[in-house]
Amino acid sequence: MSGPGRASLKTPSSSLSVGASARAFSDRYATLSLDARDDRPTLETSVFAGAPLGARADLTVQYTHADARDRGSRDLVSAFSSIRLTDRASLFMGVAQSWERGARPSTDAFAGLSIALGTRTTATLAYQRQSGANGGSVEVQRSLPVGPGFGYRARVDATGSSTDGLVDVQYQGPWGRYEASWERANGDSTTVLNAAGGLVAIGGTVFATRPVTDGFALIQVPGVAGVRGYVNNQEIGRTNARGDLPVPDRCRSAPRSRL
């Protein structure tokens, strides 16, 4: 075999979901992210089962066996559960036990609380114990709107005596999407600036827009500026002085229609 092989099976029902998967790699298989010298599972198999626990909770358990090219065999048993405390708050937790050839069994655990602070804003507090070290994190995230507007993400991670963090701010305008981020990890800091946009030719005019991710459309109200346009009941912008509003994403193929 010169590359990876994969097979999977999943059988959901109203009360129980079970599945299995398997994948294999040749000893020298390589990609852009996997060097031929890196260790890899020559064969990895996994089975899982999940079920609801009443109306507000669910539980998923999984077993994985992997035969690595260099490190040998490894077995992992894990369980994950989430509980909806209120309409805005959810508790999640998990535990995993692993056995690896030539090493002591290792137990990792995590727990967290997620709170919705609005339709687009979520705060998450989490704790984890991994490889014998305790760690915690706090994150607040506000997703971008469908139309013009801001989004952001801020996170602080603390493990032992080290503290890492991330701040990411995005703005989505009628002519592009702009992002500035700063991250500190393992003692190193990184700053990244991104800008992306697109050009759409439709209705006899070329428009500068946000990146086109799928289909696109044009809302026309000839000669009327400032008319709000909506996709799936969410505002995506207003018509310009000519009464045009390009819609660069979230569009499916549909018959031509006029307002």
PDB file of N, CA and C in Angstrom, residues 179-226:
ATOM      1  N   GLU A 179      -9.133  40.532   9.134  1.00  0.00           N
ATOM      2  CA  GLU A 179      -8.873  39.834  10.394  1.00  0.00           C
ATOM      3  C   GLU A 179      -7.505  40.221  10.938  1.00  0.00           C
ATOM      4  N   ALA A 180      -7.448  40.425  12.244  1.00  0.00           N
ATOM      5  CA  ALA A 180      -6.185  40.660  12.948  1.00  0.00           C
ATOM      6  C   ALA A 180      -6.159  39.738  14.155  1.00  0.00           C
ATOM      7  N   SER A 181      -5.071  38.988  14.314  1.00  0.00           N
ATOM      8  CA  SER A 181      -4.988  38.044  15.428  1.00  0.00           C
ATOM      9  C   SER A 181      -3.605  38.090  16.062  1.00  0.00           C
ATOM     10  N   TRP A 182      -3.593  37.841  17.352  1.00  0.00           N
ATOM     11  CA  TRP A 182      -2.351  37.737  18.126  1.00  0.00           C
ATOM     12  C   TRP A 182      -2.448  36.490  18.991  1.00  0.00           C
ATOM     13  N   GLU A 183      -1.379  35.689  18.990  1.00  0.00           N
ATOM     14  CA  GLU A 183      -1.376  34.454  19.773  1.00  0.00           C
ATOM     15  C   GLU A 183      -0.029  34.278  20.457  1.00  0.00           C
ATOM     16  N   ARG A 184      -0.086  33.835  21.703  1.00  0.00           N
ATOM     17  CA  ARG A 184       1.116  33.484  22.447  1.00  0.00           C
ATOM     18  C   ARG A 184       1.010  32.022  22.842  1.00  0.00           C
ATOM     19  N   ALA A 185       1.997  31.226  22.426  1.00  0.00           N
ATOM     20  CA  ALA A 185       2.001  29.792  22.700  1.00  0.00           C
ATOM     21  C   ALA A 185       3.434  29.325  22.881  1.00  0.00           C
ATOM     22  N   ASN A 186       3.672  28.588  23.957  1.00  0.00           N
ATOM     23  CA  ASN A 186       4.996  28.030  24.244  1.00  0.00           C
ATOM     24  C   ASN A 186       6.084  29.106  24.274  1.00  0.00           C
ATOM     25  N   GLY A 187       5.736  30.281  24.781  1.00  0.00           N
ATOM     26  CA  GLY A 187       6.712  31.352  24.911  1.00  0.00           C
ATOM     27  C   GLY A 187       6.922  32.198  23.677  1.00  0.00           C
ATOM     28  N   ASP A 188       6.288  31.855  22.572  1.00  0.00           N
ATOM     29  CA  ASP A 188       6.432  32.609  21.326  1.00  0.00           C
ATOM     30  C   ASP A 188       5.137  33.346  21.001  1.00  0.00           C
ATOM     31  N   SER A 189       5.273  34.548  20.453  1.00  0.00           N
ATOM     32  CA  SER A 189       4.115  35.357  20.073  1.00  0.00           C
ATOM     33  C   SER A 189       4.052  35.492  18.554  1.00  0.00           C
ATOM     34  N   THR A 190       2.836  35.449  18.023  1.00  0.00           N
ATOM     35  CA  THR A 190       2.622  35.546  16.585  1.00  0.00           C
ATOM     36  C   THR A 190       1.489  36.523  16.305  1.00  0.00           C
ATOM     37  N   THR A 191       1.711  37.409  15.351  1.00  0.00           N
ATOM     38  CA  THR A 191       0.679  38.346  14.912  1.00  0.00           C
ATOM     39  C   THR A 191       0.390  38.106  13.437  1.00  0.00           C
ATOM     40  N   VAL A 192      -0.890  38.003  13.089  1.00  0.00           N
ATOM     41  CA  VAL A 192      -1.289  37.715  11.711  1.00  0.00           C
ATOM     42  C   VAL A 192      -2.364  38.709  11.288  1.00  0.00           C
ATOM     43  N   LEU A 193      -2.203  39.270  10.091  1.00  0.00           N
ATOM     44  CA  LEU A 193      -3.202  40.143   9.481  1.00  0.00           C
ATOM     45  C   LEU A 193      -3.683  39.500   8.186  1.00  0.00           C
ATOM     46  N   ASN A 194      -4.997  39.435   7.998  1.00  0.00           N
ATOM     47  CA  ASN A 194      -5.565  38.828   6.801  1.00  0.00           C
ATOM     48  C   ASN A 194      -6.606  39.756   6.191  1.00  0.00           C
ATOM     49  N   ALA A 195      -6.684  39.738   4.890  1.00  0.00           N
ATOM     50  CA  ALA A 195      -7.736  40.451   4.164  1.00  0.00           C
ATOM     51  C   ALA A 195      -8.139  39.597   2.974  1.00  0.00           C
ATOM     52  N   ALA A 196      -9.432  39.474   2.740  1.00  0.00           N
ATOM     53  CA  ALA A 196      -9.919  38.645   1.640  1.00  0.00           C
ATOM     54  C   ALA A 196     -11.157  39.295   1.041  1.00  0.00           C
ATOM     55  N   GLY A 197     -11.300  39.158  -0.261  1.00  0.00           N
ATOM     56  CA  GLY A 197     -12.454  39.710  -0.949  1.00  0.00           C
ATOM     57  C   GLY A 197     -12.693  38.973  -2.245  1.00  0.00           C
ATOM     58  N   GLY A 198     -13.641  39.454  -3.008  1.00  0.00           N
ATOM     59  CA  GLY A 198     -13.959  38.801  -4.263  1.00  0.00           C
ATOM     60  C   GLY A 198     -14.521  39.790  -5.267  1.00  0.00           C
ATOM     61  N   LEU A 199     -14.578  39.370  -6.522  1.00  0.00           N
ATOM     62  CA  LEU A 199     -15.202  40.133  -7.595  1.00  0.00           C
ATOM     63  C   LEU A 199     -16.292  39.277  -8.218  1.00  0.00           C
ATOM     64  N   VAL A 200     -17.474  39.851  -8.376  1.00  0.00           N
ATOM     65  CA  VAL A 200     -18.616  39.133  -8.931  1.00  0.00           C
ATOM     66  C   VAL A 200     -19.154  39.910 -10.125  1.00  0.00           C
ATOM     67  N   ALA A 201     -19.287  39.255 -11.261  1.00  0.00           N
ATOM     68  CA  ALA A 201     -19.889  39.859 -12.451  1.00  0.00           C
ATOM     69  C   ALA A 201     -21.304  39.318 -12.593  1.00  0.00           C
ATOM     70  N   ILE A 202     -22.293  40.190 -12.420  1.00  0.00           N
ATOM     71  CA  ILE A 202     -23.688  39.775 -12.487  1.00  0.00           C
ATOM     72  C   ILE A 202     -24.541  40.993 -12.804  1.00  0.00           C
ATOM     73  N   GLY A 203     -25.588  40.799 -13.576  1.00  0.00           N
ATOM     74  CA  GLY A 203     -26.486  41.896 -13.907  1.00  0.00           C
ATOM     75  C   GLY A 203     -25.841  42.984 -14.729  1.00  0.00           C
ATOM     76  N   GLY A 204     -24.799  42.641 -15.488  1.00  0.00           N
ATOM     77  CA  GLY A 204     -24.123  43.619 -16.316  1.00  0.00           C
ATOM     78  C   GLY A 204     -23.161  44.519 -15.579  1.00  0.00           C
ATOM     79  N   THR A 205     -22.867  44.208 -14.310  1.00  0.00           N
ATOM     80  CA  THR A 205     -21.978  45.027 -13.493  1.00  0.00           C
ATOM     81  C   THR A 205     -21.008  44.125 -12.747  1.00  0.00           C
ATOM     82  N   VAL A 206     -19.798  44.634 -12.481  1.00  0.00           N
ATOM     83  CA  VAL A 206     -18.818  43.928 -11.662  1.00  0.00           C
ATOM     84  C   VAL A 206     -18.826  44.550 -10.270  1.00  0.00           C
ATOM     85  N   PHE A 207     -18.998  43.703  -9.246  1.00  0.00           N
ATOM     86  CA  PHE A 207     -19.074  44.168  -7.865  1.00  0.00           C
ATOM     87  C   PHE A 207     -17.882  43.652  -7.073  1.00  0.00           C
ATOM     88  N   ALA A 208     -17.330  44.506  -6.212  1.00  0.00           N
ATOM     89  CA  ALA A 208     -16.378  44.058  -5.194  1.00  0.00           C
ATOM     90  C   ALA A 208     -17.183  43.569  -3.996  1.00  0.00           C
ATOM     91  N   THR A 209     -16.884  42.351  -3.528  1.00  0.00           N
ATOM     92  CA  THR A 209     -17.683  41.739  -2.471  1.00  0.00           C
ATOM     93  C   THR A 209     -16.774  41.043  -1.461  1.00  0.00           C
ATOM     94  N   ARG A 210     -17.418  40.477  -0.470  1.00  0.00           N
ATOM     95  CA  ARG A 210     -16.731  39.552   0.425  1.00  0.00           C
ATOM     96  C   ARG A 210     -16.378  38.288  -0.359  1.00  0.00           C
ATOM     97  N   PRO A 211     -15.519  37.403   0.201  1.00  0.00           N
ATOM     98  CA  PRO A 211     -15.175  36.174  -0.514  1.00  0.00           C
ATOM     99  C   PRO A 211     -16.420  35.374  -0.898  1.00  0.00           C
ATOM    100  N   VAL A 212     -16.437  34.857  -2.112  1.00  0.00           N
ATOM    101  CA  VAL A 212     -17.546  34.042  -2.598  1.00  0.00           C
ATOM    102  C   VAL A 212     -17.266  32.598  -2.214  1.00  0.00           C
ATOM    103  N   THR A 213     -18.074  32.042  -1.327  1.00  0.00           N
ATOM    104  CA  THR A 213     -17.835  30.692  -0.823  1.00  0.00           C
ATOM    105  C   THR A 213     -18.725  29.651  -1.485  1.00  0.00           C
ATOM    106  N   ASP A 214     -19.819  30.078  -2.095  1.00  0.00           N
ATOM    107  CA  ASP A 214     -20.736  29.126  -2.725  1.00  0.00           C
ATOM    108  C   ASP A 214     -21.352  29.828  -3.927  1.00  0.00           C
ATOM    109  N   GLY A 215     -22.655  29.817  -4.027  1.00  0.00           N
ATOM    110  CA  GLY A 215     -23.308  30.570  -5.077  1.00  0.00           C
ATOM    111  C   GLY A 215     -23.388  32.046  -4.705  1.00  0.00           C
ATOM    112  N   PHE A 216     -23.817  32.885  -5.657  1.00  0.00           N
ATOM    113  CA  PHE A 216     -24.000  34.304  -5.373  1.00  0.00           C
ATOM    114  C   PHE A 216     -25.245  34.785  -6.108  1.00  0.00           C
ATOM    115  N   ALA A 217     -25.739  35.938  -5.679  1.00  0.00           N
ATOM    116  CA  ALA A 217     -26.974  36.463  -6.249  1.00  0.00           C
ATOM    117  C   ALA A 217     -26.919  37.982  -6.243  1.00  0.00           C
ATOM    118  N   LEU A 218     -27.926  38.597  -6.852  1.00  0.00           N
ATOM    119  CA  LEU A 218     -28.016  40.053  -6.893  1.00  0.00           C
ATOM    120  C   LEU A 218     -29.446  40.463  -6.581  1.00  0.00           C
ATOM    121  N   ILE A 219     -29.596  41.278  -5.551  1.00  0.00           N
ATOM    122  CA  ILE A 219     -30.891  41.873  -5.227  1.00  0.00           C
ATOM    123  C   ILE A 219     -30.956  43.231  -5.908  1.00  0.00           C
ATOM    124  N   GLN A 220     -32.022  43.484  -6.666  1.00  0.00           N
ATOM    125  CA  GLN A 220     -32.164  44.742  -7.392  1.00  0.00           C
ATOM    126  C   GLN A 220     -33.492  45.410  -7.060  1.00  0.00           C
ATOM    127  N   VAL A 221     -33.400  46.659  -6.624  1.00  0.00           N
ATOM    128  CA  VAL A 221     -34.564  47.534  -6.453  1.00  0.00           C
ATOM    129  C   VAL A 221     -34.197  48.814  -7.202  1.00  0.00           C
ATOM    130  N   PRO A 222     -34.365  48.848  -8.526  1.00  0.00           N
ATOM    131  CA  PRO A 222     -33.794  49.908  -9.366  1.00  0.00           C
ATOM    132  C   PRO A 222     -34.056  51.317  -8.846  1.00  0.00           C
ATOM    133  N   GLY A 223     -32.946  52.040  -8.631  1.00  0.00           N
ATOM    134  CA  GLY A 223     -33.022  53.436  -8.240  1.00  0.00           C
ATOM    135  C   GLY A 223     -33.355  53.696  -6.789  1.00  0.00           C
ATOM    136  N   VAL A 224     -33.498  52.657  -5.976  1.00  0.00           N
ATOM    137  CA  VAL A 224     -33.871  52.840  -4.566  1.00  0.00           C
ATOM    138  C   VAL A 224     -32.711  52.385  -3.686  1.00  0.00           C
ATOM    139  N   ALA A 225     -32.120  53.307  -2.958  1.00  0.00           N
ATOM    140  CA  ALA A 225     -30.990  52.985  -2.080  1.00  0.00           C
ATOM    141  C   ALA A 225     -31.471  52.693  -0.665  1.00  0.00           C
ATOM    142  N   GLY A 226     -30.655  51.899   0.060  1.00  0.00           N
ATOM    143  CA  GLY A 226     -30.913  51.662   1.477  1.00  0.00           C
ATOM    144  C   GLY A 226     -31.931  50.597   1.783  1.00  0.00           C
TER     145      GLY A 226
END
